[in-house]
């Protein structure tokens, strides 16, 4: 049997063989490819004609292979032609982003090899596949693609993150953190929520300030969303978590219009759980009354798309207007208020597609998104549960994003394709704090007031203004990409650049009110409040004999900074054999962070080689069994906001005192200031407002954060519509960046290395690679610098560890007009002594400036289960066409809870050697690792939806209803770990901070024409 005839009998094998030509099929791609096999004949071509007017005619090679790469997402008609005449065709072939779709032709007649090349035989060919095979053997990465149709069917919240949670290994991050427009974020395979990347039509839209999420498309404008949890191409980087990539809809040669009304009423939502104090004198008393909170959401969206010039110029436009109202009660430890708030969230999307000619395509995209928050405050009394008089306006905020993307694709030859993308995003963060009508500072920790003066009723002054953000704050982000693909023999080689520039403009905040916060606290009366920097014991001062004290907190920062990121890459997709595809990639990243004076304080421009190696083995040659794997390194840049506390000279001080009374406004009387290292206010991190020397901000030998990842898996076809598989993932964080503040250890190391300590200036905190030896430049009195090397042992640190492993098993059935479904079970473990750039257990958002690694005392017994660890996850979702008019869908999540921990004072004597209070890994004087206190409760979330599309409206009209958390299961998702001391257990210890969102209903009407 000839090789050609064998290929005809196994069209899926031909697909594997043709993938060498499938350039542009990569993670974060905005396009797809059509590849396949045809009977071999001279003068044979394949004509591809899209609903978007794109037309390409590609040759069939001597082995019967053809490919058309970098095709915009659309439906296509594929025709086999001989000497300019169509001999067979297949219509309505739909592409999936980043994947190759097989459309192969075979002989319908049983002929010999000679007949197979005869023109008369070609008249009887038929298409062997009309869409993506059940198993895609063209990929070595692990991606989940959700189409607009699937998004419309499933009971999901209307956010990019909610769609991403369908992917295995994705779980909701801490409720402490949210994205630029308020969306809850996602943790992928144990990584922190700031380590992900977001894309819109190929443009990186990740939050340039801190990496907390990114900008996404209006929900109705999404054509497909691709979610990657690992193994992606060398063409992309700047993420060691996951990737959320959205491709927007485009116009076609037919005009389409439609709209939707959605209503989430307050009356159809269940009551939220109240929160109660757990410890201390207030144990059992109400902390936050949530069952009276109410919210509603109304959404109107509309779209229109079609040809401006048939086959040449197309437009698609979508608008969405969302309005949300809510009434919420504050907790009773600060000013007791009820807040009536309104959110207005208009969004817009516009895309123009210009087919300049058959070889050149230009795509232009514009996205606009705004969230405006307005609110009014009313007096509220927890004791009587009554709402009082109007108390003034709350802070008004407005976050707006405008995005522009231009993408140019040129099919220079059949074997050479150029893709260029340039884009810009601009964000504004307007904040307008109104006058509260109250003199005095905002009061925090009122539940820690001495009950001898207030009884069990905390006193506050009604001040609602706290931190005031700079109203002129803006940011910009520019992204330029160039990709050149060349096909030669069995190789498809892509090379290019990926450049990005981010500017954070007029960023900063200061405390409002009287310019400071007033905090109340309680500790051990006989122990120092802090040993370093020194703050005396409250029991040595009047009013502090029972450990009660307070402190005045000042905080401010302000800066304009920028980040420059450059990358070069090369990748070879090599079809090594008929069944084995190798992906060999190499990426080089460079990062430079600048301080407010445009001087680099973090320069990471030496080669940072990130190899990416993958394989896909089509075991049986018919796409029924695929074994795949990949190994890669992923570098992460530091976002712009790192400079605010690291390189811009921030102020963050506390001045401690005892008191002998509290007046009716909650202000202390009989104040006695406690002695300290400075004689006044102290800063554990040395943040006294002085701008640092950029050469002394970070370690001289500092390296970027990077992670190594290894994946091995298989997919197997059980029958033509049922596929199962398994995937194992191992991730190891090799390097991280965080601030280290132990200047005592640096001084001792410098003295041991012969440096005159009296002749150098040693800073407070340095951006470092914790767990490694760091070299610091110390400014000398004569204007020079002295280098000191401080080892891990000098600091007293253990090695940095963040390891993740997971084993996922799935069973999948694609929608066949009757039903679809997928079940994933993931067993995983995430452990180590650092979560990453942030701290989820205590809600610390300062990127790479967490409490971790500041001092060795804070890292003792830190190695344990990490905050994003989920040992078990079971996900199931799908749809069932009950009748011709009724569609039912479900989304089910069952997962074990996150680890609990306990943070108390240091050591058996429960002291505070580093000045951080109750943040050491000791609990009541005993060592306690993260996870030693067990886990939070399991969650079982069931969401359901039903849609009715009546035949009398030709199924263009749809009525739908969705219920989220149908079982109304509300579990504590996060519990306060702050213990205090055995003599004064913190009243908030073990108190729930956030519960699962209660059950709510959403109703909708949709019309498509």
PDB file of C-alpha atoms in Angstrom, residues 185-314:
ATOM      1  CA  UNK A 185     -10.216  37.112  40.545  1.00  0.00           C
ATOM      2  CA  UNK A 186      -8.989  33.617  39.736  1.00  0.00           C
ATOM      3  CA  UNK A 187      -6.127  31.493  41.034  1.00  0.00           C
ATOM      4  CA  UNK A 188      -4.715  28.957  38.558  1.00  0.00           C
ATOM      5  CA  UNK A 189      -2.999  25.843  39.884  1.00  0.00           C
ATOM      6  CA  UNK A 190      -2.080  27.399  43.225  1.00  0.00           C
ATOM      7  CA  UNK A 191      -0.601  30.671  41.937  1.00  0.00           C
ATOM      8  CA  UNK A 192      -1.583  34.048  43.347  1.00  0.00           C
ATOM      9  CA  UNK A 193      -4.264  36.160  41.666  1.00  0.00           C
ATOM     10  CA  UNK A 194      -1.746  38.750  40.412  1.00  0.00           C
ATOM     11  CA  UNK A 195       0.178  36.287  38.238  1.00  0.00           C
ATOM     12  CA  UNK A 196      -2.346  35.935  35.386  1.00  0.00           C
ATOM     13  CA  UNK A 197      -2.481  37.574  31.959  1.00  0.00           C
ATOM     14  CA  UNK A 198      -5.543  38.977  30.167  1.00  0.00           C
ATOM     15  CA  UNK A 199      -5.904  39.496  26.398  1.00  0.00           C
ATOM     16  CA  UNK A 200      -8.511  41.110  24.133  1.00  0.00           C
ATOM     17  CA  UNK A 201      -8.059  40.393  20.415  1.00  0.00           C
ATOM     18  CA  UNK A 202      -4.363  39.751  21.053  1.00  0.00           C
ATOM     19  CA  UNK A 203      -3.722  42.873  23.178  1.00  0.00           C
ATOM     20  CA  UNK A 204      -2.430  42.372  26.709  1.00  0.00           C
ATOM     21  CA  UNK A 205      -5.006  44.112  28.940  1.00  0.00           C
ATOM     22  CA  UNK A 206      -3.668  42.925  32.311  1.00  0.00           C
ATOM     23  CA  UNK A 207      -3.923  45.552  35.056  1.00  0.00           C
ATOM     24  CA  UNK A 208      -0.627  47.458  34.631  1.00  0.00           C
ATOM     25  CA  UNK A 209      -0.683  48.807  38.186  1.00  0.00           C
ATOM     26  CA  UNK A 210      -0.626  45.652  40.306  1.00  0.00           C
ATOM     27  CA  UNK A 211      -1.624  42.719  38.102  1.00  0.00           C
ATOM     28  CA  UNK A 212      -5.014  42.368  39.804  1.00  0.00           C
ATOM     29  CA  UNK A 213      -7.062  41.046  36.893  1.00  0.00           C
ATOM     30  CA  UNK A 214      -7.550  42.937  33.663  1.00  0.00           C
ATOM     31  CA  UNK A 215     -10.041  44.482  31.275  1.00  0.00           C
ATOM     32  CA  UNK A 216     -12.399  42.148  29.427  1.00  0.00           C
ATOM     33  CA  UNK A 217     -15.003  42.457  26.683  1.00  0.00           C
ATOM     34  CA  UNK A 218     -18.698  43.150  27.156  1.00  0.00           C
ATOM     35  CA  UNK A 219     -20.181  39.713  27.711  1.00  0.00           C
ATOM     36  CA  UNK A 220     -22.343  39.772  24.579  1.00  0.00           C
ATOM     37  CA  UNK A 221     -19.404  40.797  22.382  1.00  0.00           C
ATOM     38  CA  UNK A 222     -17.303  37.707  23.145  1.00  0.00           C
ATOM     39  CA  UNK A 223     -16.996  35.247  20.283  1.00  0.00           C
ATOM     40  CA  UNK A 224     -14.719  32.813  22.128  1.00  0.00           C
ATOM     41  CA  UNK A 225     -12.796  32.799  25.406  1.00  0.00           C
ATOM     42  CA  UNK A 226      -9.666  30.700  25.657  1.00  0.00           C
ATOM     43  CA  UNK A 227      -8.397  29.797  29.122  1.00  0.00           C
ATOM     44  CA  UNK A 228      -4.891  28.403  29.517  1.00  0.00           C
ATOM     45  CA  UNK A 229      -3.631  26.888  32.722  1.00  0.00           C
ATOM     46  CA  UNK A 230      -0.260  25.882  31.363  1.00  0.00           C
ATOM     47  CA  UNK A 231       1.962  24.808  28.522  1.00  0.00           C
ATOM     48  CA  UNK A 232       1.503  27.780  26.242  1.00  0.00           C
ATOM     49  CA  UNK A 233       3.666  28.962  23.386  1.00  0.00           C
ATOM     50  CA  UNK A 234       6.980  30.823  23.558  1.00  0.00           C
ATOM     51  CA  UNK A 235       5.227  33.614  21.704  1.00  0.00           C
ATOM     52  CA  UNK A 236       3.601  34.628  24.982  1.00  0.00           C
ATOM     53  CA  UNK A 237       4.808  35.210  28.515  1.00  0.00           C
ATOM     54  CA  UNK A 238       4.564  37.502  31.575  1.00  0.00           C
ATOM     55  CA  UNK A 239       2.409  35.035  33.437  1.00  0.00           C
ATOM     56  CA  UNK A 240       3.165  32.131  35.744  1.00  0.00           C
ATOM     57  CA  UNK A 241      -0.481  31.618  36.687  1.00  0.00           C
ATOM     58  CA  UNK A 242      -3.048  31.358  33.909  1.00  0.00           C
ATOM     59  CA  UNK A 243      -4.196  33.196  30.797  1.00  0.00           C
ATOM     60  CA  UNK A 244      -7.666  34.545  29.977  1.00  0.00           C
ATOM     61  CA  UNK A 245      -7.816  35.437  26.286  1.00  0.00           C
ATOM     62  CA  UNK A 246     -10.982  36.763  24.636  1.00  0.00           C
ATOM     63  CA  UNK A 247     -11.704  37.168  20.942  1.00  0.00           C
ATOM     64  CA  UNK A 248     -14.519  39.550  20.042  1.00  0.00           C
ATOM     65  CA  UNK A 249     -17.192  39.037  17.433  1.00  0.00           C
ATOM     66  CA  UNK A 250     -16.896  40.277  13.844  1.00  0.00           C
ATOM     67  CA  UNK A 251     -19.370  41.194  11.169  1.00  0.00           C
ATOM     68  CA  UNK A 252     -20.161  38.839   8.269  1.00  0.00           C
ATOM     69  CA  UNK A 253     -21.817  39.083   4.861  1.00  0.00           C
ATOM     70  CA  UNK A 254     -25.224  38.834   6.525  1.00  0.00           C
ATOM     71  CA  UNK A 255     -26.660  41.518   8.779  1.00  0.00           C
ATOM     72  CA  UNK A 256     -27.580  40.374  12.276  1.00  0.00           C
ATOM     73  CA  UNK A 257     -29.243  42.359  15.044  1.00  0.00           C
ATOM     74  CA  UNK A 258     -30.249  41.469  18.549  1.00  0.00           C
ATOM     75  CA  UNK A 259     -30.702  42.517  22.122  1.00  0.00           C
ATOM     76  CA  UNK A 260     -31.222  41.249  25.621  1.00  0.00           C
ATOM     77  CA  UNK A 261     -32.874  42.367  28.864  1.00  0.00           C
ATOM     78  CA  UNK A 262     -31.681  40.856  32.144  1.00  0.00           C
ATOM     79  CA  UNK A 263     -33.069  41.405  35.617  1.00  0.00           C
ATOM     80  CA  UNK A 264     -31.676  40.171  38.907  1.00  0.00           C
ATOM     81  CA  UNK A 265     -34.280  41.349  41.447  1.00  0.00           C
ATOM     82  CA  UNK A 266     -33.591  41.957  45.116  1.00  0.00           C
ATOM     83  CA  UNK A 267     -36.747  40.167  46.258  1.00  0.00           C
ATOM     84  CA  UNK A 268     -35.608  36.885  44.668  1.00  0.00           C
ATOM     85  CA  UNK A 269     -32.286  36.776  46.540  1.00  0.00           C
ATOM     86  CA  UNK A 270     -31.789  34.908  49.802  1.00  0.00           C
ATOM     87  CA  UNK A 271     -30.596  36.585  52.986  1.00  0.00           C
ATOM     88  CA  UNK A 272     -26.848  36.632  53.593  1.00  0.00           C
ATOM     89  CA  UNK A 273     -25.424  35.238  56.838  1.00  0.00           C
ATOM     90  CA  UNK A 274     -24.691  37.606  59.706  1.00  0.00           C
ATOM     91  CA  UNK A 275     -21.221  37.655  61.267  1.00  0.00           C
ATOM     92  CA  UNK A 276     -20.675  37.434  65.039  1.00  0.00           C
ATOM     93  CA  UNK A 277     -17.745  38.044  67.342  1.00  0.00           C
ATOM     94  CA  UNK A 278     -16.103  34.805  68.440  1.00  0.00           C
ATOM     95  CA  UNK A 279     -13.708  35.758  71.245  1.00  0.00           C
ATOM     96  CA  UNK A 280     -13.217  38.280  74.010  1.00  0.00           C
ATOM     97  CA  UNK A 281     -15.753  40.398  75.864  1.00  0.00           C
ATOM     98  CA  UNK A 282     -17.887  40.726  72.697  1.00  0.00           C
ATOM     99  CA  UNK A 283     -18.073  36.978  71.977  1.00  0.00           C
ATOM    100  CA  UNK A 284     -21.485  36.047  70.624  1.00  0.00           C
ATOM    101  CA  UNK A 285     -22.464  39.614  69.798  1.00  0.00           C
ATOM    102  CA  UNK A 286     -23.251  40.837  66.326  1.00  0.00           C
ATOM    103  CA  UNK A 287     -20.309  42.148  64.269  1.00  0.00           C
ATOM    104  CA  UNK A 288     -21.958  42.679  60.903  1.00  0.00           C
ATOM    105  CA  UNK A 289     -25.632  42.394  60.103  1.00  0.00           C
ATOM    106  CA  UNK A 290     -25.786  41.092  56.537  1.00  0.00           C
ATOM    107  CA  UNK A 291     -29.263  39.572  56.320  1.00  0.00           C
ATOM    108  CA  UNK A 292     -30.750  43.013  55.687  1.00  0.00           C
ATOM    109  CA  UNK A 293     -28.449  43.764  52.761  1.00  0.00           C
ATOM    110  CA  UNK A 294     -30.213  43.921  49.421  1.00  0.00           C
ATOM    111  CA  UNK A 295     -29.069  44.350  45.816  1.00  0.00           C
ATOM    112  CA  UNK A 296     -30.552  44.262  42.322  1.00  0.00           C
ATOM    113  CA  UNK A 297     -29.079  44.410  38.827  1.00  0.00           C
ATOM    114  CA  UNK A 298     -30.637  45.359  35.499  1.00  0.00           C
ATOM    115  CA  UNK A 299     -28.794  44.899  32.206  1.00  0.00           C
ATOM    116  CA  UNK A 300     -29.687  45.967  28.672  1.00  0.00           C
ATOM    117  CA  UNK A 301     -27.483  45.057  25.735  1.00  0.00           C
ATOM    118  CA  UNK A 302     -27.782  45.203  21.966  1.00  0.00           C
ATOM    119  CA  UNK A 303     -25.656  44.345  18.961  1.00  0.00           C
ATOM    120  CA  UNK A 304     -25.568  44.785  15.196  1.00  0.00           C
ATOM    121  CA  UNK A 305     -23.169  43.361  12.645  1.00  0.00           C
ATOM    122  CA  UNK A 306     -22.884  43.028   8.920  1.00  0.00           C
ATOM    123  CA  UNK A 307     -21.221  44.176   5.690  1.00  0.00           C
ATOM    124  CA  UNK A 308     -20.512  47.813   4.916  1.00  0.00           C
ATOM    125  CA  UNK A 309     -19.088  46.625   1.608  1.00  0.00           C
ATOM    126  CA  UNK A 310     -19.875  43.019   0.758  1.00  0.00           C
ATOM    127  CA  UNK A 311     -16.853  40.710   0.959  1.00  0.00           C
ATOM    128  CA  UNK A 312     -14.590  43.648   1.836  1.00  0.00           C
ATOM    129  CA  UNK A 313     -15.568  45.773   4.822  1.00  0.00           C
ATOM    130  CA  UNK A 314     -17.503  44.605   7.886  1.00  0.00           C
TER     131      UNK A 314
END
